[in-house]
PDB file of C-alpha atoms in Angstrom:
ATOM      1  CA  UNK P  30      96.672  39.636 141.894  1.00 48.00           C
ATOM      2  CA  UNK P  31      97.514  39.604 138.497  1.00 48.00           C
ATOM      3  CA  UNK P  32      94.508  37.505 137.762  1.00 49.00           C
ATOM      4  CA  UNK P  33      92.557  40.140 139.158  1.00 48.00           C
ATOM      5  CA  UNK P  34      94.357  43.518 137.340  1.00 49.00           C
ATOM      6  CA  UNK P  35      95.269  41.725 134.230  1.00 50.00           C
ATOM      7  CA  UNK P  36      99.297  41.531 132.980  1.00 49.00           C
ATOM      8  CA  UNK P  37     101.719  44.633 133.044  1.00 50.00           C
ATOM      9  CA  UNK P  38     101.081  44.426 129.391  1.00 46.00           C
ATOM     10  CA  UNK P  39      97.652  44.331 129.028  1.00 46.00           C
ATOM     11  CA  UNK P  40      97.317  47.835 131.777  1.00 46.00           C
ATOM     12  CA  UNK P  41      99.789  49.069 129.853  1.00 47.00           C
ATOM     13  CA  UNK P  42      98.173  48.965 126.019  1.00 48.00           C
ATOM     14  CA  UNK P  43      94.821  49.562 127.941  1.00 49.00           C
ATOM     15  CA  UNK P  44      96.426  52.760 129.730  1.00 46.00           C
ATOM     16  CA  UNK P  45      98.166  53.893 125.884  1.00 48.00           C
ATOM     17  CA  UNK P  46      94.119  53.605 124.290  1.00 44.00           C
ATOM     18  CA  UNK P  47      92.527  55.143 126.594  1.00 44.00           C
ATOM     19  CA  UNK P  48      95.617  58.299 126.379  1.00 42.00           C
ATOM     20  CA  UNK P  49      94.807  58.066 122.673  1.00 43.00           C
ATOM     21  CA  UNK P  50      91.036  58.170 122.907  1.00 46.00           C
ATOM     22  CA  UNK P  51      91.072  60.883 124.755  1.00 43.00           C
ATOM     23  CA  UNK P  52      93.891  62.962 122.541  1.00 43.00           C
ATOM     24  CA  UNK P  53      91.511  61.809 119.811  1.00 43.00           C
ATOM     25  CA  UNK P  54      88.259  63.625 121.614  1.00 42.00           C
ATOM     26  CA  UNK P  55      90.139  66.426 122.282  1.00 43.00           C
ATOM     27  CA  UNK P  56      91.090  67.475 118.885  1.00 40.00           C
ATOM     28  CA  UNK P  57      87.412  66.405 117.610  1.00 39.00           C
ATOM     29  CA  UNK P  58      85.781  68.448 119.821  1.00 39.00           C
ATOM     30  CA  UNK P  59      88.557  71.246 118.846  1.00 36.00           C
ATOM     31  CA  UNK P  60      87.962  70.596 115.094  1.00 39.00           C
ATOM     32  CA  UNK P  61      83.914  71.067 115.784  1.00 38.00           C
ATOM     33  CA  UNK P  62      84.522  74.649 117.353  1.00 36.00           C
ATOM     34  CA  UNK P  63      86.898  75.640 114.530  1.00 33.00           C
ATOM     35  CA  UNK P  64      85.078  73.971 112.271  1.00 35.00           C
ATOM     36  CA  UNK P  65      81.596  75.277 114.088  1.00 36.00           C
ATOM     37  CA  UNK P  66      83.063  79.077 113.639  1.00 45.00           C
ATOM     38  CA  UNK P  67      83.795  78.833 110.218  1.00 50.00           C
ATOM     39  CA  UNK P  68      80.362  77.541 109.524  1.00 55.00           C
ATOM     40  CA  UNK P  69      78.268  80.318 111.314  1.00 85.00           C
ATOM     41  CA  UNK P  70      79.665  83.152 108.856  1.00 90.00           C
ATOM     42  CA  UNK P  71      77.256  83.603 105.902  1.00 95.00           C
ATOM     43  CA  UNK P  72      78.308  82.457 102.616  1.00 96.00           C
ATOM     44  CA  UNK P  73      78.954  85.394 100.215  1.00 97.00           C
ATOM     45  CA  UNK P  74      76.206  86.293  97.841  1.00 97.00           C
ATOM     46  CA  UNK P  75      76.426  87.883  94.447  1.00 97.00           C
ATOM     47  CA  UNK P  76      76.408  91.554  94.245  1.00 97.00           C
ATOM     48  CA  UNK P  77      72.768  92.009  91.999  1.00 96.00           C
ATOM     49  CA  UNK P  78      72.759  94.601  89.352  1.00 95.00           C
ATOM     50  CA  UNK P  79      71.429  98.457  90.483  1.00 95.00           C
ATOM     51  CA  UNK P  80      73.168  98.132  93.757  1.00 97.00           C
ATOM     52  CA  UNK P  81      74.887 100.927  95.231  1.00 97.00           C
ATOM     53  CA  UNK P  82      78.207 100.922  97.260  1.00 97.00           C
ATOM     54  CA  UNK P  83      77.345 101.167 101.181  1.00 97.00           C
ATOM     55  CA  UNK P  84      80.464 103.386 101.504  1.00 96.00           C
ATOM     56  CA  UNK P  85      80.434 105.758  98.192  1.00 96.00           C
ATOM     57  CA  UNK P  86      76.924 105.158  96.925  1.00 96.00           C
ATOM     58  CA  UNK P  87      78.548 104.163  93.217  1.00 96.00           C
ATOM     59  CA  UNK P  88      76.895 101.784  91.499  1.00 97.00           C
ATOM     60  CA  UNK P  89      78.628  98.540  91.819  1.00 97.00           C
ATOM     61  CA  UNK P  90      78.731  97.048  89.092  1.00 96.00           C
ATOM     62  CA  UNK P  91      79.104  99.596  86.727  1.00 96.00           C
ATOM     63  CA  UNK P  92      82.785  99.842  87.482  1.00 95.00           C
ATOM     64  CA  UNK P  93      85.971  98.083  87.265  1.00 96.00           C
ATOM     65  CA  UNK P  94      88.283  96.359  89.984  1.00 96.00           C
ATOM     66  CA  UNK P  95      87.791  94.464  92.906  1.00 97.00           C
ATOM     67  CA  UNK P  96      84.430  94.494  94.929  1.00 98.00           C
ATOM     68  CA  UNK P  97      83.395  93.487  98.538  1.00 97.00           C
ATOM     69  CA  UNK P  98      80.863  92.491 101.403  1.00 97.00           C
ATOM     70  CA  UNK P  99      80.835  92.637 104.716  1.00 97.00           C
ATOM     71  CA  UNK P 100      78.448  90.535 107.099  1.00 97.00           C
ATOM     72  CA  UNK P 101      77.291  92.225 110.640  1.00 96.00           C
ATOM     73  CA  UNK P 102      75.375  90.605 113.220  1.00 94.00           C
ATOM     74  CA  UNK P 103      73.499  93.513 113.452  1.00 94.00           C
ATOM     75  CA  UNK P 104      73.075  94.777 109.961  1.00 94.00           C
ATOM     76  CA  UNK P 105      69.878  97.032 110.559  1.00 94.00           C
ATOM     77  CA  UNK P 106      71.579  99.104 113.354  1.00 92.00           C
ATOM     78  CA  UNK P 107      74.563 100.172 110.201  1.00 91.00           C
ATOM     79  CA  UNK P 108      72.184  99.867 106.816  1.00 93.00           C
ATOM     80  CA  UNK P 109      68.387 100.161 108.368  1.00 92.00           C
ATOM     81  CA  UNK P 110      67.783  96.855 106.990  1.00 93.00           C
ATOM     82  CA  UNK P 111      68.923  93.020 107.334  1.00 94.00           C
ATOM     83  CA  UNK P 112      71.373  92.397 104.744  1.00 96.00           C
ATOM     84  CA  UNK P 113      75.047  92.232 103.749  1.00 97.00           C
ATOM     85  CA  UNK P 114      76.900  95.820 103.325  1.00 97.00           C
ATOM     86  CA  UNK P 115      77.814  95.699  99.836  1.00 98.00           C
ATOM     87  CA  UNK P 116      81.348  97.578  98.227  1.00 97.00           C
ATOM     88  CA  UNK P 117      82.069  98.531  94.402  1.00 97.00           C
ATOM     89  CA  UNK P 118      86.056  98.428  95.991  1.00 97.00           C
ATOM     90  CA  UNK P 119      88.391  96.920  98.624  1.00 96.00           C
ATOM     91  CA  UNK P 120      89.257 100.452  99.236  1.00 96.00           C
ATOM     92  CA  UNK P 121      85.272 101.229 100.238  1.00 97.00           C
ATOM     93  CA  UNK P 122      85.180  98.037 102.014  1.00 97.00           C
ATOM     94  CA  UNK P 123      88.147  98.751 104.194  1.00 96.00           C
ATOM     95  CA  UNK P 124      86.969 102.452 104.968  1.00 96.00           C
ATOM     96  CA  UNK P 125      83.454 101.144 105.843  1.00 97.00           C
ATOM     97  CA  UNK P 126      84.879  98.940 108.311  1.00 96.00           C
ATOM     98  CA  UNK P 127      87.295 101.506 109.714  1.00 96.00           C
ATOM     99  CA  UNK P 128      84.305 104.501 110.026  1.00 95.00           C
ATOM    100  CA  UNK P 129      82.074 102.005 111.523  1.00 95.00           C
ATOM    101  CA  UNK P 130      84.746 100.228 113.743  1.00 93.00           C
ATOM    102  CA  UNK P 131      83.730 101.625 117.170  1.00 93.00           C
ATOM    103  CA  UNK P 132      80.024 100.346 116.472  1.00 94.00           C
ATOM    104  CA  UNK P 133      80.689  97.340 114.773  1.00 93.00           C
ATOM    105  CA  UNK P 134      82.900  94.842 113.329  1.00 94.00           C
ATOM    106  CA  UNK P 135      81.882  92.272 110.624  1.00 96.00           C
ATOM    107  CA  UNK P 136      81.706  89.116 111.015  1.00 96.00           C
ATOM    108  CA  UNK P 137      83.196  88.486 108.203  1.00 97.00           C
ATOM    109  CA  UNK P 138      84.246  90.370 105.092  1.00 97.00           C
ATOM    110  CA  UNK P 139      84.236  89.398 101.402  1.00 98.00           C
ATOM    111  CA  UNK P 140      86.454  90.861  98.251  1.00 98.00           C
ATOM    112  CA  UNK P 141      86.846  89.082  94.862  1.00 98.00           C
ATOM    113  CA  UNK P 142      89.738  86.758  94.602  1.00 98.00           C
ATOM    114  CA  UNK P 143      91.217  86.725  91.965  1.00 98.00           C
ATOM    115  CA  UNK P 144      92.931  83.337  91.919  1.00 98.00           C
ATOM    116  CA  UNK P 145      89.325  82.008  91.249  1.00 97.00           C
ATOM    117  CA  UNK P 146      88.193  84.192  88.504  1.00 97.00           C
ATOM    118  CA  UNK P 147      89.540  84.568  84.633  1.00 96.00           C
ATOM    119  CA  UNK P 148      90.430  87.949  84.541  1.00 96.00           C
ATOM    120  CA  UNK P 149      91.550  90.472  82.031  1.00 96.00           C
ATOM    121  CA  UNK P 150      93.143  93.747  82.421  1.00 96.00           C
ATOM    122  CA  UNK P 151      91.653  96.381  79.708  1.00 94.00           C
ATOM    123  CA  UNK P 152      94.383  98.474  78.660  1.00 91.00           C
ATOM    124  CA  UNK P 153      92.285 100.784  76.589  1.00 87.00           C
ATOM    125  CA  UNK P 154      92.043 103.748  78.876  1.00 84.00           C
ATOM    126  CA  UNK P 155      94.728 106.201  80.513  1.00 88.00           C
ATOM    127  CA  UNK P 156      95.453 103.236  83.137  1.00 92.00           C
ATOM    128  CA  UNK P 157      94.796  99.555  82.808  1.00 95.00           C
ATOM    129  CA  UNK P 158      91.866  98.334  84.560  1.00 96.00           C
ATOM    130  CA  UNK P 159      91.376  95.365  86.058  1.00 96.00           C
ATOM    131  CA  UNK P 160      87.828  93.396  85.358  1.00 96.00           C
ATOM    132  CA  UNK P 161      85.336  92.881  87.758  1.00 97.00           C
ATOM    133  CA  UNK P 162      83.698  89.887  89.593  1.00 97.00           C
ATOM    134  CA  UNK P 163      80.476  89.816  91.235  1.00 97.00           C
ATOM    135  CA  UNK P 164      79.426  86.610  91.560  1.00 97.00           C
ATOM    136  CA  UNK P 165      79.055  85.097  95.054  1.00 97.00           C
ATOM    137  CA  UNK P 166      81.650  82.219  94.108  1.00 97.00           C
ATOM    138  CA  UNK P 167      84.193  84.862  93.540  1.00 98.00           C
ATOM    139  CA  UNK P 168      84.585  85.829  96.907  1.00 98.00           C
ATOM    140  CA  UNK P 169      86.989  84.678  99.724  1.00 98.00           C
ATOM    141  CA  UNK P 170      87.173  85.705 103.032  1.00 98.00           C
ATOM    142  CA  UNK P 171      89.407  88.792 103.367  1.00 97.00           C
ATOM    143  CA  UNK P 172      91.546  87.375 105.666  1.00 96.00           C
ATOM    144  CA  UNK P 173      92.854  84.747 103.509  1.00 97.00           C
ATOM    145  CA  UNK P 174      93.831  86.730 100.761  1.00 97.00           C
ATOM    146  CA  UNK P 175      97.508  88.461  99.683  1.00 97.00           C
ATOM    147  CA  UNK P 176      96.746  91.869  98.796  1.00 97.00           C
ATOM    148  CA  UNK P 177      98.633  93.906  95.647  1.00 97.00           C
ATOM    149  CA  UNK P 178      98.481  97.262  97.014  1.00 96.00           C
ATOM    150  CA  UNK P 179      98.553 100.438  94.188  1.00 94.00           C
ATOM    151  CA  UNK P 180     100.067  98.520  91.356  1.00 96.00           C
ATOM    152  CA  UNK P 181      99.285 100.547  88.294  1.00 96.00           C
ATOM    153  CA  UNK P 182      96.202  98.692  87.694  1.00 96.00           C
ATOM    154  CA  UNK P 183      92.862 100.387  88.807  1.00 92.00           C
ATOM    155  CA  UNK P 184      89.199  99.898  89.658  1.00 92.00           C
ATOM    156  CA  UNK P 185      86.495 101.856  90.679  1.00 91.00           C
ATOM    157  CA  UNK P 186      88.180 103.979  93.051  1.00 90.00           C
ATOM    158  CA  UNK P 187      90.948 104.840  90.952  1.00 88.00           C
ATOM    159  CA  UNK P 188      93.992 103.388  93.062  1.00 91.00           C
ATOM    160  CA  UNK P 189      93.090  99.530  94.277  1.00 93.00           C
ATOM    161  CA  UNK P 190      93.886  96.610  96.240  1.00 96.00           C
ATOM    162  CA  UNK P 191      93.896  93.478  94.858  1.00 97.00           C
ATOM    163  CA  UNK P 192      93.510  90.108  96.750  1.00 97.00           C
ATOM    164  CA  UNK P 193      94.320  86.821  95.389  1.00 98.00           C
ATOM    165  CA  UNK P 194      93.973  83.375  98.046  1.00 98.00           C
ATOM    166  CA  UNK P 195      97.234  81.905  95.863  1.00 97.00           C
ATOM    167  CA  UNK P 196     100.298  83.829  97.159  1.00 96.00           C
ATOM    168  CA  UNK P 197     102.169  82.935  94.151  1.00 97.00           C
ATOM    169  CA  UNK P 198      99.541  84.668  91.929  1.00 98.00           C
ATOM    170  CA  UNK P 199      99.851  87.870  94.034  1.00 97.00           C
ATOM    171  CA  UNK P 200     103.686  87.832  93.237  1.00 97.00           C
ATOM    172  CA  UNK P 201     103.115  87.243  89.777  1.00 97.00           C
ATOM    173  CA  UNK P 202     100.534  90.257  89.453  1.00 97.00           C
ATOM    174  CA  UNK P 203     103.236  92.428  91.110  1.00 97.00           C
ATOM    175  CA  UNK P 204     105.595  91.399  88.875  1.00 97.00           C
ATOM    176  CA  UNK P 205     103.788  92.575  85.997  1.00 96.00           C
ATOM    177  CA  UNK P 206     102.360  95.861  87.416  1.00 96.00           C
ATOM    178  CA  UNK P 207     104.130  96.846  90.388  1.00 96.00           C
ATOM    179  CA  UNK P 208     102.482  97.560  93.957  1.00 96.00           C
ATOM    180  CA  UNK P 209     103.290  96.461  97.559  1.00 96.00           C
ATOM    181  CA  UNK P 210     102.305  92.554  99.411  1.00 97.00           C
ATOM    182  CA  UNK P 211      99.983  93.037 102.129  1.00 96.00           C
ATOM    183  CA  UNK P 212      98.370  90.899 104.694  1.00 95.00           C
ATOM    184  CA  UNK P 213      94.916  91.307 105.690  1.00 95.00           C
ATOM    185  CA  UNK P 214      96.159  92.381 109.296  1.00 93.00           C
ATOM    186  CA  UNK P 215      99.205  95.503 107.764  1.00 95.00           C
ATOM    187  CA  UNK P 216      96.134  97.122 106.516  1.00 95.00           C
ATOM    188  CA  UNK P 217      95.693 100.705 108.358  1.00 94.00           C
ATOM    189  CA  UNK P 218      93.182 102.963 108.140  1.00 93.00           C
ATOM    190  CA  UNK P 219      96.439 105.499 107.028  1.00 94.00           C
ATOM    191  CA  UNK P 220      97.277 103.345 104.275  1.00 94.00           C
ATOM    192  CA  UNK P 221      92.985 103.035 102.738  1.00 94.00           C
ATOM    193  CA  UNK P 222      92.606 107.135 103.226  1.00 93.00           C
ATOM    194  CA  UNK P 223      96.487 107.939 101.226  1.00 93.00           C
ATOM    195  CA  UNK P 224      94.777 106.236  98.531  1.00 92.00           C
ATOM    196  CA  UNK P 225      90.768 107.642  98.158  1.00 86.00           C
TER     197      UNK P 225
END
């Protein structure tokens, strides 16, 4: 019999790969859906001069601060034509999103980071202003950003939120200028209309 089946040993390293193999498949095939997700979002793409905020209608890059971009699946239903809603602020980006919830969400939403961009803070005016970053490589997905919430620094809306991917660079900012920590997922429709 054992002739036939092989030793206790050899079912037994035979029965441990084959547990393996399949724990392996598993989390490939899970890694190719997450993986697969992440990859059917757009990439962000740079913010072109003489366009106008989606939400406010300012001119986006005429103004300080933080900007954004959200993607919808069905973009020409929101903006009449096939392209990404573009945001001179976080603040316009979140009450886009919020007026627009009940016909649409994005798919996924764009602000600068500021963890991947030089920035400077002018100090020149009656509040310091924070510089702004159009570029498409300055953007990360909203939802992996900490955001500095009405520190004393401004952009285009006056009052801002600030997003930065390294959570130690979002404590340092606060440090300096004040503001509150949130989390993509605190952020109310309340909190974005107390500060327009």
């Amino acid at each position: 019999m054992d002739d036939c089946h092989g030793s206790d040993s050899e079912r037994s390293v035979s029965r441990r790969t084959i547990l393996a193999g399949s724990a392996l498949t598993g989390l490939t095939a899970l890694a190719g859906c997450l993986n697969g997700n992440e990859a059917s979002n757009p990439d962000p793409v740079t913010i072109e001069d003489g366009t106008n905020c989606d939400n406010c209608t300012m001119a986006i890059v005429d103004y300080p601060g933080p900007v954004g971009e959200s993607f919808y699946d069905d973009a020409e239903e929101l903006l009449d034509e096939d392209r990404p809603a573009q945001f001179c602020s976080s603040l316009c980006t979140y009450a886009f999103t919020f007026e627009h919830e009940d016909e649409q969400e994005p798919s996924v939403t764009y602000v600068t980071d500021y963890s991947s961009v030089d920035y400077e803070i002018d100090t020149g005016g009656d509040a310091p202003e924070i510089t702004s970053h159009v570029e498409a490589d300055a953007f990360a997905p909203i939802t992996d950003l900490t955001l500095v919430v009405d520190s004393e620094v401004e952009g285009a809306m006056g009052a801002s939120m600030i997003g930065f991917s390294d959570s130690d660079d979002a404590d340092a900012f606060q440090a300096d200028y004040g503001g509150d920590l949130y989390d993509h997922g605190d952020v109310s429709r309340d909190l974005v209309m107390s500060m327009m």
